[in-house]
Coordinates of C-alpha atoms in Angstrom, one line a residue:
Chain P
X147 CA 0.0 0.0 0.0
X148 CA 2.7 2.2 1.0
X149 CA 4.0 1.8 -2.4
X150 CA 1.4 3.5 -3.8
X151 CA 1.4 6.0 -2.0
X152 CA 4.6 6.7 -2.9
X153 CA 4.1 6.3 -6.8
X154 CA 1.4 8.8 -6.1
X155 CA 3.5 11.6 -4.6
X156 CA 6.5 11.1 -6.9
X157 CA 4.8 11.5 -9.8
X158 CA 2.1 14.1 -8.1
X159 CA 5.8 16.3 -7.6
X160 CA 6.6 16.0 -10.7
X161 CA 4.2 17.3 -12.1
X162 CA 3.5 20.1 -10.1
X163 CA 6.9 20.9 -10.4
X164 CA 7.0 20.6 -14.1
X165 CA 3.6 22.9 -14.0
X166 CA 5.2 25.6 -12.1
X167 CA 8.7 25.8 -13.9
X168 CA 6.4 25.9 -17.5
X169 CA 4.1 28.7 -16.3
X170 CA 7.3 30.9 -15.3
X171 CA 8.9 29.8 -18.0
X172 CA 5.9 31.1 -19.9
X173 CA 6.0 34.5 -17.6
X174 CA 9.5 35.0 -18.0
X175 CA 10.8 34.4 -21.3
X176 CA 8.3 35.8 -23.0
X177 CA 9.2 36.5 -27.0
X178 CA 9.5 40.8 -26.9
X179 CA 8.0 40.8 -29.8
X180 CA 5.3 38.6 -31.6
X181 CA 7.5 36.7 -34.2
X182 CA 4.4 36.5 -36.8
X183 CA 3.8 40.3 -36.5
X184 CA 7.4 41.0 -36.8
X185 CA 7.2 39.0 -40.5
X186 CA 4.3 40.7 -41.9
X187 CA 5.7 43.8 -41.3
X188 CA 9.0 43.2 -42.7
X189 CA 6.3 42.4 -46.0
X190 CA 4.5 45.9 -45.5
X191 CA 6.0 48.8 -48.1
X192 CA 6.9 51.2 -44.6
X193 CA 4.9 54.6 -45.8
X194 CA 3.5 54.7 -42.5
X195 CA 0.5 56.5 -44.4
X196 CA -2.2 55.1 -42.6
X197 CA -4.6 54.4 -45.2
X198 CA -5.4 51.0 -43.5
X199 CA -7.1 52.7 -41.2
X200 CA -4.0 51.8 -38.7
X201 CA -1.5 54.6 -37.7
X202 CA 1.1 53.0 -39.5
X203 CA 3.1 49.5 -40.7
X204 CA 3.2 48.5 -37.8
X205 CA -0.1 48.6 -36.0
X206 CA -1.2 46.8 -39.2
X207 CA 1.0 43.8 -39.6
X208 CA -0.4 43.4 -35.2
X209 CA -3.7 43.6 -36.5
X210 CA -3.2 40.8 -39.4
X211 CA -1.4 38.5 -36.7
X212 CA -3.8 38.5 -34.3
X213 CA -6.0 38.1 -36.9
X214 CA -8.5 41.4 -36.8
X215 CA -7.7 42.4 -40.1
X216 CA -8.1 41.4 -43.8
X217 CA -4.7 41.7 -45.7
X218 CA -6.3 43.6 -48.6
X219 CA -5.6 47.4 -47.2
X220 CA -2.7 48.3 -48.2
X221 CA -2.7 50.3 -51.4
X222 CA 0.9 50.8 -51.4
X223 CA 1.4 47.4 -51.1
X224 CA -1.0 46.7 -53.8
X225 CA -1.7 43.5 -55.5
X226 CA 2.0 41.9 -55.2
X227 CA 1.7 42.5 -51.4
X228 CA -1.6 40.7 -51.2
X229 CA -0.3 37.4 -52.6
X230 CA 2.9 37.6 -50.7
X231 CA 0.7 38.1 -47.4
X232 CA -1.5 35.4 -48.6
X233 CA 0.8 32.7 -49.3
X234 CA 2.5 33.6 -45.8
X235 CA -0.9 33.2 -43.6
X236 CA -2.2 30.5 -46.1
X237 CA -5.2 32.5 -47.1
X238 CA -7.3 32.8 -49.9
X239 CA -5.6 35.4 -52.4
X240 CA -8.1 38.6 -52.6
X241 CA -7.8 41.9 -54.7
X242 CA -7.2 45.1 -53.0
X243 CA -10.5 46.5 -51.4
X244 CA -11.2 50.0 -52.7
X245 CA -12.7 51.5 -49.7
X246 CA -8.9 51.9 -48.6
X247 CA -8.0 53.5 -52.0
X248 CA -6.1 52.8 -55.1
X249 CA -3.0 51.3 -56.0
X250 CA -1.0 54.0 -57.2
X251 CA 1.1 52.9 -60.7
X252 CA 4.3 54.5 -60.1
X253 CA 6.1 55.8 -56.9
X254 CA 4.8 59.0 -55.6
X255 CA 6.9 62.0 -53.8
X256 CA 5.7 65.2 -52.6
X257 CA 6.8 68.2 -53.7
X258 CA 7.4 72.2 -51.7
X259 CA 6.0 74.9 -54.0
X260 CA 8.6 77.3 -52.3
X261 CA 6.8 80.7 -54.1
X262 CA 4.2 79.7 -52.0
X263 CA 5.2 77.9 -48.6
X264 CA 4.8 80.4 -46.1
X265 CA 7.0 78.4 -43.1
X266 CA 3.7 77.0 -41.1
X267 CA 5.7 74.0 -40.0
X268 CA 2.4 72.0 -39.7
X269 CA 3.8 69.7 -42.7
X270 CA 6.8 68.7 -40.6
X271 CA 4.6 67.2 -38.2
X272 CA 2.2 65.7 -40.4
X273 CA 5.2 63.3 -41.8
X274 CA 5.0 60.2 -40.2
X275 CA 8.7 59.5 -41.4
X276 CA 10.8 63.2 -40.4
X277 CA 11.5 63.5 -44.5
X278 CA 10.5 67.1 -44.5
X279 CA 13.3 69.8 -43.3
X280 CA 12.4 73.1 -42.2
X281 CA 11.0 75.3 -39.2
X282 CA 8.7 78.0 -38.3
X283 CA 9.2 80.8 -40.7
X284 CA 11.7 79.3 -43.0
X285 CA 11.6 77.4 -46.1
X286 CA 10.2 73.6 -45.9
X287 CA 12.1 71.3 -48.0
X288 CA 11.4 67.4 -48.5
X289 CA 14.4 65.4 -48.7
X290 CA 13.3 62.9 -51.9
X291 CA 15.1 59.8 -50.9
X292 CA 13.2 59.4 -47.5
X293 CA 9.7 60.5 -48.4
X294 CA 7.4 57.8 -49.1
X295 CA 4.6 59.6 -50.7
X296 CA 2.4 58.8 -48.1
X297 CA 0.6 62.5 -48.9
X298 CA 0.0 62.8 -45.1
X299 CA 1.9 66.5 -45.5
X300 CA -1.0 67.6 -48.2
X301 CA -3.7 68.1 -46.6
X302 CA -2.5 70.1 -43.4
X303 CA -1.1 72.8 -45.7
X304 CA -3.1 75.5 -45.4
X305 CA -1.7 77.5 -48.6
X306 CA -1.7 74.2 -50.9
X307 CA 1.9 74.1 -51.6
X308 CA 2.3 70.7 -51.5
X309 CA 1.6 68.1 -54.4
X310 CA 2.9 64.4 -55.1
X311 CA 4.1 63.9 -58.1
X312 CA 5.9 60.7 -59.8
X313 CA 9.2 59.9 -58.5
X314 CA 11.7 60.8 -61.0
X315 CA 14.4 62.1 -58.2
X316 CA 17.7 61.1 -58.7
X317 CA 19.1 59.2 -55.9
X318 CA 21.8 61.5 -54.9
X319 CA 25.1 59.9 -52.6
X320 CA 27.2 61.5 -51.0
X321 CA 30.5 59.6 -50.3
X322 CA 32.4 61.9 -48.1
X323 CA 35.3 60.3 -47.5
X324 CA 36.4 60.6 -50.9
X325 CA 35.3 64.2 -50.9
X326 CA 37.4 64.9 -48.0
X327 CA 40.3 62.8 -49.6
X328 CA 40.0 65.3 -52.6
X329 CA 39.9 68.4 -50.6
X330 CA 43.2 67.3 -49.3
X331 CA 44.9 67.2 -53.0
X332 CA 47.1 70.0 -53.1
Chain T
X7 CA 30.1 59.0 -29.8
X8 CA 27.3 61.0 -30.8
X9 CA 25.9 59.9 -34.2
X10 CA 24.1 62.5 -35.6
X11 CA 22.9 64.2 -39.0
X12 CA 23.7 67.5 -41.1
X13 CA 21.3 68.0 -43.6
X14 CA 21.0 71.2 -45.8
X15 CA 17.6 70.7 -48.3
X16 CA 17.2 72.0 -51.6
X17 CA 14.7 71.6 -54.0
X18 CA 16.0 69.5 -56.1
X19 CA 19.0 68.2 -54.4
X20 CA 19.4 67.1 -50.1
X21 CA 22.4 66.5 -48.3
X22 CA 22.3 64.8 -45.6
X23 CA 25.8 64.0 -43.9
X24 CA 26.6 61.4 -41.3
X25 CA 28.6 62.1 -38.1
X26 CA 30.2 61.2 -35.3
X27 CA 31.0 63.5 -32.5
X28 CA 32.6 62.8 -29.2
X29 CA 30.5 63.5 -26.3
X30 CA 29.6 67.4 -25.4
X31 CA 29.4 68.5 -28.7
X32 CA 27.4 71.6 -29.6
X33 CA 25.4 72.4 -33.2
X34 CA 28.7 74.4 -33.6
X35 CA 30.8 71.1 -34.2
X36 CA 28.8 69.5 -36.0
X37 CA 28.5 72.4 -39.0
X38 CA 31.9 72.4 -38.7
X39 CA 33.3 69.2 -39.2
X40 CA 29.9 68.6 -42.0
X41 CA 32.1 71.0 -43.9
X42 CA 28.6 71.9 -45.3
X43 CA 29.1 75.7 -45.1
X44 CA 32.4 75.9 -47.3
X45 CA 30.8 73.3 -49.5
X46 CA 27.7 76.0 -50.1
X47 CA 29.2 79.4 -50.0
X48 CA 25.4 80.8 -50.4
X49 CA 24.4 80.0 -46.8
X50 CA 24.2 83.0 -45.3
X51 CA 24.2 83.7 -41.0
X52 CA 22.0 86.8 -41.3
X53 CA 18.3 84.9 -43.3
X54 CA 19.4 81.4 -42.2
X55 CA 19.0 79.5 -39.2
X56 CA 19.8 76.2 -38.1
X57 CA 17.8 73.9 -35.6
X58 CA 17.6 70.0 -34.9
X59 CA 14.1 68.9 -35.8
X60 CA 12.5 71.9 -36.9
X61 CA 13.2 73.5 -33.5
X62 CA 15.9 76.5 -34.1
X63 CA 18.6 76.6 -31.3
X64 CA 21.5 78.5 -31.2
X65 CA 24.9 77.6 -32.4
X66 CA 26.5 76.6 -28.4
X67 CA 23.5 74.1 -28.5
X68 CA 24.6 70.3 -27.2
X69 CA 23.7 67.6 -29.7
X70 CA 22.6 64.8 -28.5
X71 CA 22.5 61.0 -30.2
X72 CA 20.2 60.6 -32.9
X73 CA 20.3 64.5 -33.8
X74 CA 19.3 65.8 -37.4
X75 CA 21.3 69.0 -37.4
X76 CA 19.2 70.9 -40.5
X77 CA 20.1 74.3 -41.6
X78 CA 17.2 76.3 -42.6
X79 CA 16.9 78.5 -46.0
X80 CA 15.2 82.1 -46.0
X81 CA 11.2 81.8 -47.4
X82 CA 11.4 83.5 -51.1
X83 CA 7.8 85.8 -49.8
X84 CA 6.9 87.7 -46.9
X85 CA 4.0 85.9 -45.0
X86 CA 1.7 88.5 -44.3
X87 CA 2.3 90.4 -47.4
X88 CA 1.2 87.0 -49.5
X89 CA -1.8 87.1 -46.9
X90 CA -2.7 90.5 -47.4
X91 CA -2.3 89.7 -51.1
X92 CA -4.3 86.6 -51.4
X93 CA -7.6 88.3 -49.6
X94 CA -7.7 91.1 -51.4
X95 CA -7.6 88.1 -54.4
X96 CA -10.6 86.4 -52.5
X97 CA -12.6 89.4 -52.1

């Protein structure tokens, strides 16, 4: 009988013990950030422009991981994004839903009418991704290579100076070293 | 180190330049060792300014890591003339 008894506790301990150590396991090594999440965003095109309906990439790909959002939103993303997110979360492939706008056919960047921009700085704030320079009551500048065309900046301009237009911007670099290791040529 | 940005923005052309300061730095150092100045003769100190962020602070101003040191252009109009300008347009 006593043997029993015994079978009963040692393997009662055990797994109590093994209980305990998995829940604070669980409770303490917690992933920082939801892996799934982490993968659709990488997908997402990163124009933080909101036209989701989310403030941004990343409150979207959270909102397809967990499952509270279709992956059809994204009109930067377009079509190609879509299938990508489709094939990823095994879901039926779906077309773009036009209640969150169009897919735009080429790359889009905004543009300062400086005869007109007047130094409100309320288009610096608008950008979700700091590509506009400038301050209150001097010239407002976006720097091409960083905007996204989001068109986040357009309507808070109170004078209209701001319009997207295609992205034809060269990509300017600007290697310095080498410039400095010219300015040292005699 | 300090890693922070210069940037001077032109229409069709931005420069934005990479740095790394030692710790204490002001605005000052990083204009200097951006170089940007001698590299545009045109930026003037009497209708330019320079800020970090679209905040203008003067030139003893500490950087901190993660700055954008920018350096503002003049508008081309006069705000309230335009405004006077445009309502008299309107009405």
């Amino acid at each position: 009988m006593t043997m029993v008894w015994t079978t009963w506790i040692i393997l009662g301990g055990m797994a109590s013990a093994i209980g305990v150590a998995l829940s604070l396991a669980g409770l303490l090594l917690r992933p920082e950030e939801d892996a799934l999440t982490i993968r659709i965003e990488s997908l997402l095109p990163q124009t933080q422009c909101a036209q989701c309906g989310y403030p941004g990439c990343r409150p979207y790909a959270q909102a397809i991981a967990q499952g509270d959002a279709p992956v059809n939103r994204c009109p930067p993303g377009g079509q190609a994004l879509i299938e990508q997110l489709a094939g990823m979360l095994g879901l039926e492939v779906q077309t773009l839903d036009p209640h969150y706008g169009e897919e735009p056919s080429v790359p889009q960047r905004a543009q300062i009418n400086e005869s007109r921009c007047i130094g409100c700085a309320l288009c610096l704030k608008a950008c979700p991704v700091d590509a506009i320079i400038g301050a209150p009551r001097f010239m407002h500048t976006v720097i091409a290579d960083q905007c996204t065309g989001c068109a986040l900046c357009i309507a808070p301009c109170p004078v209209d100076c701001i319009s997207l237009h295609a992205d034809e911007t060269p990509r300017w670099q600007w290697p310095l070293p080498q410039l400095a290791k010219l300015r040292s040529v005699p | 180190m300090l890693r922070v940005e210069a940037a001077y923005a032109m229409p069709d052309e931005q420069i934005i330049i990479r740095l790394e300061l030692k710790e204490g730095s002001t605005v000052h150092d990083v204009l200097e060792q951006s170089e940007l100045l001698q590299r545009y003769p045109e930026i003037n100190a009497t209708d330019s300014a320079i800020g970090i962020y679209g905040r203008v602070v003067p030139l003893d101003h500490p950087i901190r890591d993660g700055d954008r040191v920018e350096i503002y252009r003049p508008l081309t109009i006069d705000p309230k003339i335009e405004r006077r300008s445009r309502s008299r347009r309107s009405a």
